[in-house]
Amino acid sequence: MDLKFTSSRKYISISVPSKSQTMSPHIKSVDDVVVLGMNLSKFSKPTQFFICVSGVFMFYLIYGYLQELIFSVEGFKPFGWYLTLVQFGFYSIFGLIELQLIQDKRRRIPGKTYMIIAFLTVGTMGLSNTSLGYLNYPTQVIFKCCKLIPVMIGGVFIQGKRYNIVDVSAALCMSLGLIWFTLADSTVAPNFNLTGVVLISLALCADAVIGNVQEKAMKLHNGSNSEMVLYSYSIGFVYILFGLTCTSGLSPAVTFCSKHLVQTYGYAFLFSLTGYFGISFVLALIKIFGALLAVTVTTGRKAMTIVLSFLFFAKPFTLQYVWSGLLVVLGIFLNVYSKNMDKIKLPSVHGLWKKTVEERKTRTLSQTV
């Protein structure tokens, strides 16, 4: 904004720069969507959708496979926090590299905010990784699908919110599906441990909070994705390193991983890389097509992850997994529908009946003629 004062006339001339002038120099257009150095804005909408969906499925399916593969290494299950430490280290490096590729490298979000975000990130990913030492991977994925439950509980008790019947039905479906899936897991899995349920539930609560904190910080201070990744994960790396050092959990993990370099550090690098790439395509999908379609795609990805988990890794199976999983999917659909009721209009019973009667009248009239 430029202010111009003149002595001959008493007025202030204010010139506001255009939208393209206020953007960072590395952004060519307001509508540019760049993922992994590829400008998706040059392609048609169907091509953009195909690229985003392919990226989400490819990278996140590999991510899930590698995560379960690491924990299938004999003796690795107690080292979930160390895996998170390594993952945070790789994410920090990836964020630093990405930040160096853009011209605007300033840190916009305050350090105190990053300390809170880093703490929540540690809780989300650390507890989630550690829970795999006690739970089957499909059970962990099912729990991660049910973020709505802690969000609604927090909204009721903290903000005094009221929810409509669709939201309540969604939460009930998810809760029943979770209970049924967990009971199936405890019945057929010989190594089932209630500690895993507690860990993944705490991770879910942290995950429900962190999204709101990140969104508010990025909107308030206009921070970039690469800045958010670099500072939140690097501070989180320090948190975990301090915790492992104080609890004497660092030395045993380093000793174990040094004996299995490829199965631990090698897989962890690919695991972190695919996760970092996957979130880039999810953000692009949200920006181009909106959250509704993005949720649909990611839900399909999680369902595919569960199927592949049963195919690639030997584990007991029961049909109770299927019915409980379908209940959770129904809850997700109801949640998405509740947030987009103005865009999604399901036919009412009265409307269907009226349409049927009109079709019968038309059919009768045509036969008479």
Short mmCIF file of C-alpha atoms in Angstrom, two decimals:
data_model
loop_
_atom_site.label_atom_id
_atom_site.label_comp_id
_atom_site.label_asym_id
_atom_site.label_seq_id
_atom_site.Cartn_x
_atom_site.Cartn_y
_atom_site.Cartn_z
CA MET A 1 0.00 0.00 0.00
CA ASP A 2 1.44 3.38 -1.04
CA LEU A 3 0.52 6.63 0.78
CA LYS A 4 1.12 9.92 -1.07
CA PHE A 5 0.90 13.31 0.69
CA THR A 6 0.86 16.68 -1.15
CA SER A 7 1.21 20.14 0.37
CA SER A 8 -0.86 21.95 -2.27
CA ARG A 9 -3.91 19.80 -1.73
CA LYS A 10 -4.95 18.15 1.50
CA TYR A 11 -5.68 14.62 0.47
CA ILE A 12 -4.20 11.14 0.82
CA SER A 13 -3.90 8.93 -2.23
CA ILE A 14 -4.02 5.23 -1.39
CA SER A 15 -3.08 2.70 -4.06
CA VAL A 16 -3.73 -0.98 -3.32
CA PRO A 17 -1.68 -3.48 -5.34
CA SER A 18 -3.48 -6.07 -7.40
CA LYS A 19 -3.83 -9.68 -6.27
CA SER A 20 -1.08 -10.86 -8.60
CA GLN A 21 1.32 -8.23 -7.27
CA THR A 22 0.88 -9.27 -3.63
CA MET A 23 1.70 -12.90 -4.27
CA SER A 24 5.11 -14.42 -3.71
CA PRO A 25 7.46 -14.18 -6.70
CA HIS A 26 7.59 -17.98 -7.15
CA ILE A 27 3.82 -18.20 -7.79
CA LYS A 28 2.93 -17.50 -11.39
CA SER A 29 -0.84 -17.47 -11.11
CA VAL A 30 -3.55 -17.47 -8.49
CA ASP A 31 -4.92 -20.70 -9.94
CA ASP A 32 -1.57 -22.49 -10.21
CA VAL A 33 -1.48 -25.81 -8.36
CA VAL A 34 2.05 -27.24 -8.27
CA VAL A 35 2.65 -30.74 -6.90
CA LEU A 36 6.18 -32.17 -6.80
CA GLY A 37 7.32 -29.56 -9.32
CA MET A 38 4.46 -30.36 -11.73
CA ASN A 39 2.00 -27.56 -12.57
CA LEU A 40 -1.41 -29.25 -12.67
CA SER A 41 -3.10 -26.06 -13.87
CA LYS A 42 -1.92 -26.79 -17.42
CA PHE A 43 -4.07 -29.93 -17.62
CA SER A 44 -7.81 -30.38 -18.04
CA LYS A 45 -10.04 -31.07 -15.01
CA PRO A 46 -10.41 -34.83 -15.73
CA THR A 47 -6.63 -35.13 -16.12
CA GLN A 48 -6.04 -33.21 -12.89
CA PHE A 49 -8.46 -35.51 -11.07
CA PHE A 50 -6.79 -38.64 -12.48
CA ILE A 51 -3.30 -37.40 -11.50
CA CYS A 52 -4.38 -36.45 -7.95
CA VAL A 53 -6.27 -39.68 -7.30
CA SER A 54 -3.43 -41.76 -8.75
CA GLY A 55 -0.93 -39.94 -6.53
CA VAL A 56 -3.06 -40.37 -3.38
CA PHE A 57 -3.62 -44.09 -3.96
CA MET A 58 -0.10 -44.90 -5.12
CA PHE A 59 1.84 -43.09 -2.40
CA TYR A 60 -0.48 -43.83 0.53
CA LEU A 61 -0.89 -47.50 -0.33
CA ILE A 62 2.91 -47.84 -0.42
CA TYR A 63 3.04 -45.81 2.82
CA GLY A 64 0.65 -48.18 4.59
CA TYR A 65 2.38 -51.27 3.23
CA LEU A 66 5.82 -50.10 4.39
CA GLN A 67 4.51 -49.07 7.81
CA GLU A 68 3.11 -52.54 8.43
CA LEU A 69 6.20 -54.14 6.88
CA ILE A 70 8.49 -52.34 9.34
CA PHE A 71 6.49 -53.59 12.31
CA SER A 72 6.52 -57.12 10.91
CA VAL A 73 10.30 -57.21 11.46
CA GLU A 74 10.82 -59.50 14.43
CA GLY A 75 11.74 -57.52 17.55
CA PHE A 76 10.83 -54.05 16.18
CA LYS A 77 7.41 -53.59 17.83
CA PRO A 78 8.74 -51.88 21.02
CA PHE A 79 10.44 -49.16 18.94
CA GLY A 80 7.42 -47.25 17.59
CA TRP A 81 8.62 -43.97 19.10
CA TYR A 82 12.03 -44.36 17.49
CA LEU A 83 10.38 -44.91 14.10
CA THR A 84 8.50 -41.65 14.69
CA LEU A 85 11.81 -39.93 15.51
CA VAL A 86 13.32 -41.13 12.23
CA GLN A 87 10.15 -40.16 10.33
CA PHE A 88 10.20 -36.65 11.82
CA GLY A 89 13.86 -36.32 10.86
CA PHE A 90 13.14 -37.21 7.23
CA TYR A 91 10.09 -34.92 7.10
CA SER A 92 12.21 -32.04 8.42
CA ILE A 93 14.78 -32.64 5.69
CA PHE A 94 12.09 -32.82 2.99
CA GLY A 95 10.51 -29.60 4.28
CA LEU A 96 13.89 -27.84 4.30
CA ILE A 97 14.60 -28.91 0.73
CA GLU A 98 11.16 -27.76 -0.44
CA LEU A 99 11.55 -24.44 1.38
CA GLN A 100 14.88 -23.83 -0.38
CA LEU A 101 13.19 -24.23 -3.75
CA ILE A 102 10.94 -21.21 -3.18
CA GLN A 103 12.05 -17.59 -2.96
CA ASP A 104 10.00 -16.57 0.09
CA LYS A 105 11.78 -18.37 2.96
CA ARG A 106 10.53 -16.23 5.85
CA ARG A 107 8.98 -17.86 8.90
CA ARG A 108 5.56 -16.28 9.29
CA ILE A 109 4.00 -18.34 12.10
CA PRO A 110 5.25 -17.58 15.67
CA GLY A 111 7.54 -20.07 17.39
CA LYS A 112 5.12 -20.55 20.33
CA THR A 113 2.42 -21.71 17.92
CA TYR A 114 4.84 -24.17 16.34
CA MET A 115 5.68 -25.59 19.76
CA ILE A 116 2.00 -26.39 20.31
CA ILE A 117 1.57 -27.81 16.81
CA ALA A 118 4.73 -29.91 17.20
CA PHE A 119 3.44 -31.34 20.50
CA LEU A 120 0.13 -32.33 18.87
CA THR A 121 1.96 -33.76 15.85
CA VAL A 122 4.13 -35.89 18.13
CA GLY A 123 0.99 -37.13 19.88
CA THR A 124 -0.77 -37.92 16.61
CA MET A 125 2.01 -39.76 14.79
CA GLY A 126 3.97 -41.11 17.75
CA LEU A 127 1.00 -42.71 19.48
CA SER A 128 -0.33 -43.95 16.13
CA ASN A 129 2.98 -45.65 15.24
CA THR A 130 3.39 -47.06 18.75
CA SER A 131 -0.14 -48.53 18.71
CA LEU A 132 0.91 -50.87 15.89
CA GLY A 133 2.97 -52.75 18.45
CA TYR A 134 -0.31 -53.79 20.08
CA LEU A 135 -2.97 -53.74 17.32
CA ASN A 136 -3.56 -55.18 13.88
CA TYR A 137 -2.97 -52.59 11.14
CA PRO A 138 -6.61 -52.70 9.87
CA THR A 139 -7.85 -51.89 13.39
CA GLN A 140 -5.55 -48.87 13.53
CA VAL A 141 -6.82 -47.63 10.15
CA ILE A 142 -10.46 -48.04 11.23
CA PHE A 143 -9.79 -45.94 14.32
CA LYS A 144 -8.11 -43.23 12.23
CA CYS A 145 -11.24 -43.03 10.06
CA CYS A 146 -13.30 -41.97 13.09
CA LYS A 147 -11.89 -38.51 13.82
CA LEU A 148 -15.45 -37.17 14.01
CA ILE A 149 -16.09 -38.77 17.42
CA PRO A 150 -13.51 -36.79 19.49
CA VAL A 151 -14.28 -33.66 17.45
CA MET A 152 -17.97 -33.85 18.38
CA ILE A 153 -17.26 -34.66 22.04
CA GLY A 154 -14.86 -31.71 22.28
CA GLY A 155 -17.36 -29.45 20.55
CA VAL A 156 -20.10 -30.36 23.03
CA PHE A 157 -18.06 -30.02 26.24
CA ILE A 158 -15.65 -27.24 25.27
CA GLN A 159 -17.67 -25.00 22.94
CA GLY A 160 -21.23 -26.03 23.88
CA LYS A 161 -22.07 -26.92 20.28
CA ARG A 162 -25.27 -28.64 19.21
CA TYR A 163 -25.34 -31.16 16.39
CA ASN A 164 -28.15 -32.24 14.08
CA ILE A 165 -29.57 -35.75 13.84
CA VAL A 166 -27.33 -36.62 10.87
CA ASP A 167 -24.13 -35.81 12.80
CA VAL A 168 -25.34 -37.80 15.83
CA SER A 169 -26.24 -40.75 13.57
CA ALA A 170 -22.78 -40.58 11.98
CA ALA A 171 -21.07 -40.65 15.38
CA LEU A 172 -23.26 -43.58 16.51
CA CYS A 173 -22.46 -45.57 13.36
CA MET A 174 -18.74 -44.93 13.81
CA SER A 175 -18.86 -45.81 17.51
CA LEU A 176 -20.74 -49.07 16.91
CA GLY A 177 -18.44 -49.94 14.01
CA LEU A 178 -15.36 -49.28 16.16
CA ILE A 179 -16.69 -51.39 19.04
CA TRP A 180 -17.63 -54.25 16.72
CA PHE A 181 -14.29 -54.12 14.88
CA THR A 182 -12.33 -54.03 18.16
CA LEU A 183 -14.32 -56.97 19.56
CA ALA A 184 -13.58 -58.94 16.40
CA ASP A 185 -9.89 -58.08 16.75
CA SER A 186 -9.82 -59.18 20.39
CA THR A 187 -11.52 -62.48 19.45
CA VAL A 188 -9.37 -63.58 16.51
CA ALA A 189 -6.03 -61.84 17.23
CA PRO A 190 -3.88 -63.75 19.73
CA ASN A 191 -1.66 -60.70 20.47
CA PHE A 192 -4.53 -58.23 21.07
CA ASN A 193 -3.75 -55.72 23.82
CA LEU A 194 -6.08 -53.05 25.18
CA THR A 195 -3.06 -50.71 25.45
CA GLY A 196 -3.15 -50.34 21.66
CA VAL A 197 -6.77 -49.14 21.79
CA VAL A 198 -5.86 -46.52 24.41
CA LEU A 199 -2.85 -45.33 22.37
CA ILE A 200 -4.72 -45.01 19.07
CA SER A 201 -7.65 -43.29 20.86
CA LEU A 202 -5.27 -40.66 22.29
CA ALA A 203 -3.69 -40.25 18.84
CA LEU A 204 -7.16 -39.72 17.41
CA CYS A 205 -7.89 -36.97 19.95
CA ALA A 206 -4.64 -35.18 19.11
CA ASP A 207 -5.39 -35.57 15.39
CA ALA A 208 -8.82 -34.01 15.87
CA VAL A 209 -7.28 -30.93 17.49
CA ILE A 210 -4.23 -30.43 15.30
CA GLY A 211 -6.15 -29.81 12.07
CA ASN A 212 -7.99 -26.82 13.55
CA VAL A 213 -4.80 -25.38 15.07
CA GLN A 214 -2.86 -25.73 11.80
CA GLU A 215 -5.64 -24.22 9.70
CA LYS A 216 -6.06 -21.25 12.03
CA ALA A 217 -2.30 -20.59 12.17
CA MET A 218 -1.86 -20.79 8.39
CA LYS A 219 -4.80 -18.50 7.70
CA LEU A 220 -3.91 -15.99 10.41
CA HIS A 221 -0.22 -15.70 9.50
CA ASN A 222 -0.34 -16.77 5.82
CA GLY A 223 2.20 -19.57 6.36
CA SER A 224 3.14 -22.04 3.62
CA ASN A 225 2.87 -25.83 3.70
CA SER A 226 6.65 -26.28 3.49
CA GLU A 227 7.17 -23.87 6.41
CA MET A 228 4.58 -25.75 8.48
CA VAL A 229 6.23 -29.10 7.76
CA LEU A 230 9.78 -27.90 8.45
CA TYR A 231 9.19 -26.19 11.80
CA SER A 232 6.52 -28.46 13.28
CA TYR A 233 8.41 -31.67 12.50
CA SER A 234 11.84 -30.35 13.43
CA ILE A 235 10.57 -29.14 16.83
CA GLY A 236 8.74 -32.44 17.22
CA PHE A 237 12.01 -34.25 16.47
CA VAL A 238 13.61 -32.46 19.43
CA TYR A 239 10.67 -33.39 21.68
CA ILE A 240 10.91 -37.10 20.84
CA LEU A 241 14.72 -37.14 21.05
CA PHE A 242 14.54 -35.59 24.53
CA GLY A 243 11.86 -38.06 25.62
CA LEU A 244 13.73 -41.13 24.36
CA THR A 245 16.96 -39.92 25.97
CA CYS A 246 15.28 -39.39 29.35
CA THR A 247 13.56 -42.80 29.27
CA SER A 248 16.68 -44.65 28.04
CA GLY A 249 14.76 -45.79 24.97
CA LEU A 250 17.19 -44.40 22.42
CA SER A 251 20.15 -46.75 22.86
CA PRO A 252 18.26 -50.08 22.47
CA ALA A 253 16.47 -48.77 19.36
CA VAL A 254 19.70 -47.58 17.72
CA THR A 255 21.38 -50.91 18.52
CA PHE A 256 18.50 -52.92 17.04
CA CYS A 257 18.20 -50.77 13.89
CA SER A 258 21.97 -50.88 13.27
CA LYS A 259 21.63 -54.66 12.93
CA HIS A 260 18.74 -54.35 10.44
CA LEU A 261 19.68 -51.28 8.38
CA VAL A 262 17.61 -52.01 5.27
CA GLN A 263 14.50 -53.25 7.11
CA THR A 264 14.48 -50.21 9.42
CA TYR A 265 16.20 -47.11 8.04
CA GLY A 266 15.73 -48.10 4.39
CA TYR A 267 12.02 -48.81 4.78
CA ALA A 268 11.59 -45.77 7.05
CA PHE A 269 13.05 -43.49 4.37
CA LEU A 270 10.63 -44.80 1.73
CA PHE A 271 7.81 -44.77 4.28
CA SER A 272 8.46 -41.09 5.08
CA LEU A 273 8.98 -40.10 1.44
CA THR A 274 5.72 -41.66 0.25
CA GLY A 275 3.82 -40.08 3.16
CA TYR A 276 5.27 -36.66 2.34
CA PHE A 277 4.33 -37.01 -1.35
CA GLY A 278 0.88 -38.36 -0.53
CA ILE A 279 -0.16 -35.37 1.54
CA SER A 280 0.88 -33.08 -1.35
CA PHE A 281 -1.64 -34.75 -3.66
CA VAL A 282 -4.36 -34.66 -0.98
CA LEU A 283 -3.88 -30.89 -0.56
CA ALA A 284 -4.01 -30.43 -4.34
CA LEU A 285 -7.21 -32.48 -4.51
CA ILE A 286 -8.80 -30.30 -1.83
CA LYS A 287 -7.73 -27.07 -3.56
CA ILE A 288 -9.00 -28.09 -7.02
CA PHE A 289 -12.10 -30.18 -6.29
CA GLY A 290 -13.02 -29.39 -2.68
CA ALA A 291 -13.06 -31.29 0.60
CA LEU A 292 -16.10 -33.44 -0.26
CA LEU A 293 -14.42 -35.23 -3.13
CA ALA A 294 -11.11 -35.39 -1.24
CA VAL A 295 -12.77 -37.16 1.71
CA THR A 296 -14.40 -39.63 -0.67
CA VAL A 297 -11.06 -40.44 -2.32
CA THR A 298 -9.13 -40.78 0.96
CA THR A 299 -11.87 -42.99 2.44
CA GLY A 300 -11.61 -45.26 -0.59
CA ARG A 301 -7.84 -45.31 -0.13
CA LYS A 302 -8.17 -46.38 3.51
CA ALA A 303 -10.60 -49.15 2.54
CA MET A 304 -8.12 -50.37 -0.08
CA THR A 305 -5.32 -50.24 2.52
CA ILE A 306 -7.28 -52.56 4.81
CA VAL A 307 -7.96 -55.02 1.96
CA LEU A 308 -4.28 -55.08 0.93
CA SER A 309 -3.26 -55.55 4.56
CA PHE A 310 -5.25 -58.78 4.74
CA LEU A 311 -3.88 -59.89 1.34
CA PHE A 312 -0.16 -59.20 1.90
CA PHE A 313 0.18 -59.92 5.62
CA ALA A 314 -1.02 -63.15 7.20
CA LYS A 315 -3.60 -62.44 9.90
CA PRO A 316 -6.85 -64.04 11.08
CA PHE A 317 -10.02 -62.88 9.33
CA THR A 318 -13.70 -62.85 10.25
CA LEU A 319 -16.78 -61.46 8.47
CA GLN A 320 -17.32 -59.26 11.52
CA TYR A 321 -14.52 -57.08 10.14
CA VAL A 322 -16.60 -56.47 7.00
CA TRP A 323 -19.85 -55.51 8.73
CA SER A 324 -18.15 -53.25 11.28
CA GLY A 325 -16.08 -51.61 8.53
CA LEU A 326 -19.25 -50.91 6.51
CA LEU A 327 -20.80 -49.28 9.59
CA VAL A 328 -17.80 -46.95 9.85
CA VAL A 329 -18.05 -46.13 6.13
CA LEU A 330 -21.75 -45.31 6.60
CA GLY A 331 -20.82 -42.99 9.46
CA ILE A 332 -18.24 -41.24 7.24
CA PHE A 333 -20.84 -40.80 4.49
CA LEU A 334 -23.36 -39.32 6.94
CA ASN A 335 -20.70 -36.91 8.24
CA VAL A 336 -19.82 -35.75 4.72
CA TYR A 337 -23.50 -35.45 3.84
CA SER A 338 -24.17 -33.35 6.96
CA LYS A 339 -21.45 -30.87 5.99
CA ASN A 340 -22.67 -30.63 2.39
CA MET A 341 -26.45 -30.89 2.70
CA ASP A 342 -26.88 -27.90 0.41
CA LYS A 343 -24.83 -29.61 -2.32
CA ILE A 344 -26.04 -33.18 -1.84
CA LYS A 345 -29.81 -33.55 -2.02
CA LEU A 346 -30.97 -37.09 -1.34
CA PRO A 347 -34.48 -37.94 -2.58
CA SER A 348 -37.13 -37.99 0.15
CA VAL A 349 -39.63 -40.81 0.62
CA HIS A 350 -42.46 -38.45 -0.37
CA GLY A 351 -40.57 -37.41 -3.49
CA LEU A 352 -39.93 -41.01 -4.53
CA TRP A 353 -43.58 -41.92 -3.96
CA LYS A 354 -44.78 -38.89 -5.96
CA LYS A 355 -42.43 -39.77 -8.81
CA THR A 356 -43.66 -43.38 -8.85
CA VAL A 357 -47.31 -42.26 -8.97
CA GLU A 358 -46.57 -39.86 -11.86
CA GLU A 359 -44.77 -42.60 -13.79
CA ARG A 360 -47.75 -44.92 -13.32
CA LYS A 361 -50.13 -42.21 -14.56
CA THR A 362 -47.94 -41.56 -17.59
CA ARG A 363 -47.71 -45.30 -18.34
CA THR A 364 -51.51 -45.70 -18.02
CA LEU A 365 -52.14 -42.68 -20.27
CA SER A 366 -49.79 -44.00 -22.94
CA GLN A 367 -51.51 -47.39 -22.88
CA THR A 368 -54.96 -45.72 -23.19
CA VAL A 369 -53.84 -43.64 -26.17
#
